[in-house]
């Protein structure tokens, strides 16, 4: 299944790597397959090696993700309420650190990419100029619209927004799922205004629980401090804040904020 001859790091394109695990969870809990987890020797990104093609990945998230991973078709009410809680906590964190914005939070336009049913937007709606979302799961987008949230179907690699049109892009556990990491970062940077921010929750490589459950087919990459800095530098973004605070009461999650500065100075 793995194609080692064609392996290249998703971030830096190096072909030098070390395999750290050979068994992962496939979609839902309790289902395992033999598949290599590799760490790049140049940028230290941990990644699955070409698990699915971009087309298969898009179809998987559009039609299969909910039933394959969670065993249901439509998100239940408690999931939506949890989204609202987590969105509120993210807003509170950003408000505590509002000096990072070059304007009042009430004046920003934001998009949550990978917002699912849009509950995370709830607390932002009356506290920002505009708050909308994008998600690849068709059923989730349908439910989001029924709930009254402005959410469109799409993928992070091809965002349907004009250049320089947003002040904040929120990615809560989204870049782990992107089928093309570099395209994803380029798109986020493209739609940001100068001094705009990307707020990212990442699945750190500090393991909790079984590593066979932790490394799984739904998460194509795992970050650490060095790979994040490498990614930011490659895409001409300044890393201005990082936090290990469990903002959403989510174990193993860490956060960082990137800025599209008017004048970028390379760090490497």
Tab-separated table of C-alpha atoms in Angstrom:
chain	number	residue	atom	x	y	z
A	1	UNK	CA	0.000	0.000	0.000
A	2	UNK	CA	2.849	2.432	0.809
A	3	UNK	CA	4.817	3.745	-2.174
A	4	UNK	CA	8.236	4.403	-0.659
A	5	UNK	CA	9.980	4.993	-3.987
A	6	UNK	CA	7.764	8.032	-4.570
A	7	UNK	CA	7.851	9.383	-1.027
A	8	UNK	CA	8.430	13.112	-0.637
A	9	UNK	CA	7.701	15.208	2.410
A	10	UNK	CA	4.397	17.066	2.069
A	11	UNK	CA	6.002	20.227	3.427
A	12	UNK	CA	9.634	20.473	2.315
A	13	UNK	CA	9.715	17.774	-0.432
A	14	UNK	CA	12.697	16.019	1.101
A	15	UNK	CA	12.969	12.280	0.445
A	16	UNK	CA	14.846	11.562	3.683
A	17	UNK	CA	12.656	10.126	6.415
A	18	UNK	CA	12.441	7.622	9.262
A	19	UNK	CA	9.486	5.269	9.807
A	20	UNK	CA	8.304	5.488	13.423
A	21	UNK	CA	5.190	3.290	13.312
A	22	UNK	CA	3.728	0.644	11.018
A	23	UNK	CA	0.176	0.163	12.334
A	24	UNK	CA	-2.579	2.815	12.409
A	25	UNK	CA	-6.303	3.098	13.027
A	26	UNK	CA	-8.315	3.119	9.813
A	27	UNK	CA	-11.296	5.504	10.146
A	28	UNK	CA	-13.369	4.266	13.122
A	29	UNK	CA	-12.078	3.046	16.467
A	30	UNK	CA	-11.033	-0.599	16.679
A	31	UNK	CA	-10.256	-0.943	12.961
A	32	UNK	CA	-6.523	-1.149	12.173
A	33	UNK	CA	-4.338	-1.476	9.088
A	34	UNK	CA	-0.645	-1.790	8.317
A	35	UNK	CA	0.564	1.632	7.205
A	36	UNK	CA	3.794	3.536	7.798
A	37	UNK	CA	3.979	6.758	9.785
A	38	UNK	CA	7.109	8.669	8.759
A	39	UNK	CA	9.013	11.647	10.136
A	40	UNK	CA	10.896	13.938	7.760
A	41	UNK	CA	14.600	14.296	8.617
A	42	UNK	CA	14.699	17.843	7.210
A	43	UNK	CA	11.607	19.656	8.556
A	44	UNK	CA	10.484	17.040	11.150
A	45	UNK	CA	6.887	16.851	9.921
A	46	UNK	CA	5.273	13.519	10.872
A	47	UNK	CA	3.060	12.234	8.083
A	48	UNK	CA	1.294	9.364	6.393
A	49	UNK	CA	2.793	8.524	3.022
A	50	UNK	CA	0.202	9.231	0.268
A	51	UNK	CA	-2.702	7.567	2.070
A	52	UNK	CA	-5.258	8.555	-0.583
A	53	UNK	CA	-5.208	10.520	-3.822
A	54	UNK	CA	-6.700	14.048	-3.757
A	55	UNK	CA	-9.829	12.901	-5.619
A	56	UNK	CA	-10.408	9.968	-3.275
A	57	UNK	CA	-9.812	12.238	-0.288
A	58	UNK	CA	-12.377	14.776	-1.512
A	59	UNK	CA	-14.991	12.116	-2.151
A	60	UNK	CA	-14.270	10.531	1.225
A	61	UNK	CA	-14.927	13.759	3.125
A	62	UNK	CA	-17.923	14.704	1.003
A	63	UNK	CA	-19.779	11.414	1.374
A	64	UNK	CA	-18.089	8.894	3.715
A	65	UNK	CA	-16.386	10.648	6.632
A	66	UNK	CA	-19.334	10.812	9.054
A	67	UNK	CA	-20.495	7.229	8.696
A	68	UNK	CA	-17.002	5.735	8.422
A	69	UNK	CA	-15.525	7.531	11.422
A	70	UNK	CA	-18.484	8.322	13.674
A	71	UNK	CA	-21.091	5.817	12.500
A	72	UNK	CA	-23.830	8.371	11.866
A	73	UNK	CA	-25.097	10.417	8.968
A	74	UNK	CA	-25.971	13.728	10.632
A	75	UNK	CA	-24.203	15.407	13.556
A	76	UNK	CA	-26.262	15.097	16.801
A	77	UNK	CA	-27.350	18.043	18.937
A	78	UNK	CA	-24.699	17.500	21.617
A	79	UNK	CA	-21.989	17.798	18.946
A	80	UNK	CA	-23.418	21.153	17.806
A	81	UNK	CA	-23.574	22.393	21.407
A	82	UNK	CA	-19.951	21.344	21.883
A	83	UNK	CA	-19.031	23.316	18.767
A	84	UNK	CA	-20.729	26.390	20.221
A	85	UNK	CA	-18.823	25.989	23.487
A	86	UNK	CA	-15.493	25.590	21.705
A	87	UNK	CA	-16.141	28.592	19.448
A	88	UNK	CA	-16.941	30.686	22.506
A	89	UNK	CA	-13.688	29.635	24.195
A	90	UNK	CA	-11.677	30.465	21.054
A	91	UNK	CA	-13.304	33.903	20.923
A	92	UNK	CA	-12.472	34.499	24.612
A	93	UNK	CA	-8.845	33.507	23.980
A	94	UNK	CA	-8.561	35.850	20.988
A	95	UNK	CA	-10.212	38.658	22.931
A	96	UNK	CA	-7.699	38.216	25.767
A	97	UNK	CA	-4.944	38.575	23.164
A	98	UNK	CA	-6.657	41.265	21.087
A	99	UNK	CA	-3.433	43.283	20.779
A	100	UNK	CA	-2.414	40.884	18.005
A	101	UNK	CA	-5.121	42.389	15.776
A	102	UNK	CA	-4.483	45.644	13.977
A	103	UNK	CA	-8.140	46.609	14.498
A	104	UNK	CA	-11.001	45.980	16.900
A	105	UNK	CA	-12.332	42.410	16.892
A	106	UNK	CA	-15.769	43.893	16.204
A	107	UNK	CA	-14.430	45.114	12.844
A	108	UNK	CA	-12.959	41.853	11.518
A	109	UNK	CA	-14.219	39.541	8.781
A	110	UNK	CA	-13.503	35.899	9.542
A	111	UNK	CA	-13.938	32.476	8.016
A	112	UNK	CA	-13.755	29.161	9.862
A	113	UNK	CA	-12.454	26.573	7.395
A	114	UNK	CA	-13.484	23.065	8.397
A	115	UNK	CA	-16.317	24.441	10.565
A	116	UNK	CA	-18.557	21.359	10.179
A	117	UNK	CA	-22.097	22.439	11.173
A	118	UNK	CA	-21.004	26.000	11.951
A	119	UNK	CA	-21.602	25.971	15.701
A	120	UNK	CA	-18.148	27.438	16.287
A	121	UNK	CA	-19.321	30.615	14.520
A	122	UNK	CA	-22.155	31.199	16.948
A	123	UNK	CA	-20.311	33.379	19.479
A	124	UNK	CA	-18.578	35.394	16.736
A	125	UNK	CA	-21.711	36.403	14.840
A	126	UNK	CA	-22.746	39.455	16.860
A	127	UNK	CA	-19.210	40.289	17.948
A	128	UNK	CA	-17.485	40.623	14.549
A	129	UNK	CA	-18.343	42.315	11.277
A	130	UNK	CA	-18.864	38.974	9.534
A	131	UNK	CA	-18.393	35.307	10.407
A	132	UNK	CA	-18.867	32.467	7.947
A	133	UNK	CA	-17.559	28.988	7.305
A	134	UNK	CA	-16.462	26.385	4.790
A	135	UNK	CA	-16.647	22.612	5.168
A	136	UNK	CA	-16.104	19.599	2.856
A	137	UNK	CA	-18.853	17.384	4.389
A	138	UNK	CA	-22.066	17.803	2.388
A	139	UNK	CA	-24.404	16.699	5.182
A	140	UNK	CA	-22.751	19.040	7.673
A	141	UNK	CA	-23.080	22.014	5.313
A	142	UNK	CA	-26.744	21.193	4.760
A	143	UNK	CA	-27.379	21.100	8.514
A	144	UNK	CA	-25.382	24.316	9.061
A	145	UNK	CA	-27.651	26.157	6.628
A	146	UNK	CA	-30.730	24.757	8.364
A	147	UNK	CA	-29.347	26.103	11.651
A	148	UNK	CA	-28.950	29.542	10.090
A	149	UNK	CA	-25.170	29.692	9.702
A	150	UNK	CA	-23.506	31.015	6.573
A	151	UNK	CA	-21.512	27.938	5.562
A	152	UNK	CA	-20.551	26.888	2.051
A	153	UNK	CA	-19.275	23.583	0.753
A	154	UNK	CA	-15.609	23.551	-0.217
A	155	UNK	CA	-12.050	22.508	0.531
A	156	UNK	CA	-9.238	24.493	2.074
A	157	UNK	CA	-7.105	24.024	-1.052
A	158	UNK	CA	-9.575	26.062	-3.133
A	159	UNK	CA	-11.361	28.738	-1.101
A	160	UNK	CA	-14.129	30.671	-2.833
A	161	UNK	CA	-13.142	34.100	-1.529
A	162	UNK	CA	-11.475	37.100	-3.116
A	163	UNK	CA	-7.862	38.024	-2.462
A	164	UNK	CA	-7.299	40.160	0.652
A	165	UNK	CA	-10.892	39.788	1.849
A	166	UNK	CA	-10.542	38.342	5.382
A	167	UNK	CA	-8.878	39.402	8.622
A	168	UNK	CA	-8.943	36.022	10.354
A	169	UNK	CA	-8.900	32.419	9.147
A	170	UNK	CA	-9.729	29.833	11.825
A	171	UNK	CA	-8.465	26.267	11.380
A	172	UNK	CA	-9.550	24.091	14.305
A	173	UNK	CA	-8.028	20.717	13.533
A	174	UNK	CA	-8.274	21.345	9.793
A	175	UNK	CA	-4.773	21.276	8.296
A	176	UNK	CA	-4.267	17.693	9.505
A	177	UNK	CA	-7.030	16.693	7.072
A	178	UNK	CA	-5.989	18.775	4.035
A	179	UNK	CA	-5.059	16.694	0.999
A	180	UNK	CA	-2.393	19.260	0.026
A	181	UNK	CA	-0.727	21.097	2.909
A	182	UNK	CA	1.096	23.718	0.835
A	183	UNK	CA	-1.972	24.566	-1.272
A	184	UNK	CA	-3.951	24.943	1.938
A	185	UNK	CA	-1.510	27.477	3.403
A	186	UNK	CA	-1.250	29.376	0.106
A	187	UNK	CA	-5.045	29.741	-0.059
A	188	UNK	CA	-5.321	30.933	3.525
A	189	UNK	CA	-2.589	33.494	2.939
A	190	UNK	CA	-4.168	34.618	-0.341
A	191	UNK	CA	-7.539	35.532	1.156
A	192	UNK	CA	-6.027	37.389	4.134
A	193	UNK	CA	-5.643	41.136	4.195
A	194	UNK	CA	-2.229	42.521	5.181
A	195	UNK	CA	-1.717	41.853	8.915
A	196	UNK	CA	-4.451	39.205	8.770
A	197	UNK	CA	-4.174	36.179	11.053
A	198	UNK	CA	-4.466	32.404	10.809
A	199	UNK	CA	-5.514	30.767	14.085
A	200	UNK	CA	-4.622	27.073	14.054
A	201	UNK	CA	-5.338	24.228	16.408
A	202	UNK	CA	-2.907	21.440	15.654
A	203	UNK	CA	-2.740	17.837	16.700
A	204	UNK	CA	0.593	17.832	18.476
A	205	UNK	CA	2.959	14.880	18.565
A	206	UNK	CA	2.669	14.616	22.348
A	207	UNK	CA	0.887	11.266	22.410
A	208	UNK	CA	-2.026	10.505	24.676
A	209	UNK	CA	-3.597	7.061	24.855
A	210	UNK	CA	-2.541	4.323	22.461
A	211	UNK	CA	-0.260	5.409	19.576
A	212	UNK	CA	-2.192	2.963	17.383
A	213	UNK	CA	-5.328	5.028	17.997
A	214	UNK	CA	-3.501	8.358	17.889
A	215	UNK	CA	-2.017	7.836	14.421
A	216	UNK	CA	-4.959	7.270	12.097
A	217	UNK	CA	-6.077	7.471	8.493
A	218	UNK	CA	-8.094	10.675	9.044
A	219	UNK	CA	-5.074	12.710	10.128
A	220	UNK	CA	-2.453	12.905	7.400
A	221	UNK	CA	0.177	14.865	9.353
A	222	UNK	CA	1.287	15.722	12.890
A	223	UNK	CA	3.205	18.841	13.856
A	224	UNK	CA	5.821	19.900	16.374
A	225	UNK	CA	7.370	23.280	17.152
A	226	UNK	CA	10.068	23.003	14.484
A	227	UNK	CA	7.790	21.872	11.621
A	228	UNK	CA	5.376	24.700	12.440
A	229	UNK	CA	8.175	27.261	12.260
A	230	UNK	CA	9.384	25.702	9.005
A	231	UNK	CA	5.854	25.853	7.532
A	232	UNK	CA	5.375	29.473	8.578
A	233	UNK	CA	8.705	30.522	7.090
A	234	UNK	CA	8.057	28.697	3.813
A	235	UNK	CA	4.740	30.476	3.328
A	236	UNK	CA	6.009	33.907	4.393
A	237	UNK	CA	3.971	34.029	7.571
A	238	UNK	CA	5.173	35.280	10.951
A	239	UNK	CA	4.594	33.016	13.936
A	240	UNK	CA	3.408	35.536	16.526
A	241	UNK	CA	1.848	33.385	19.244
A	242	UNK	CA	1.808	29.770	20.381
A	243	UNK	CA	-0.024	28.216	23.298
A	244	UNK	CA	-0.323	24.853	24.998
A	245	UNK	CA	-3.405	26.021	26.902
A	246	UNK	CA	-6.356	23.641	26.444
A	247	UNK	CA	-8.538	26.430	25.079
A	248	UNK	CA	-11.381	24.114	24.051
A	249	UNK	CA	-10.810	21.573	26.845
A	250	UNK	CA	-9.410	19.307	24.146
A	251	UNK	CA	-6.493	17.100	25.318
A	252	UNK	CA	-3.428	16.997	23.085
A	253	UNK	CA	-4.424	20.123	21.189
A	254	UNK	CA	-2.022	23.034	20.863
A	255	UNK	CA	-2.445	26.393	19.134
A	256	UNK	CA	-0.495	28.914	17.145
A	257	UNK	CA	-1.225	32.124	15.274
A	258	UNK	CA	0.406	33.178	12.016
A	259	UNK	CA	0.368	36.696	10.599
A	260	UNK	CA	0.502	37.829	6.986
A	261	UNK	CA	2.870	40.732	7.635
A	262	UNK	CA	3.297	43.573	5.178
A	263	UNK	CA	7.059	43.043	5.268
A	264	UNK	CA	8.187	39.449	5.821
A	265	UNK	CA	11.697	38.686	7.029
A	266	UNK	CA	12.795	35.032	6.555
A	267	UNK	CA	13.668	33.243	9.805
A	268	UNK	CA	15.798	30.416	8.352
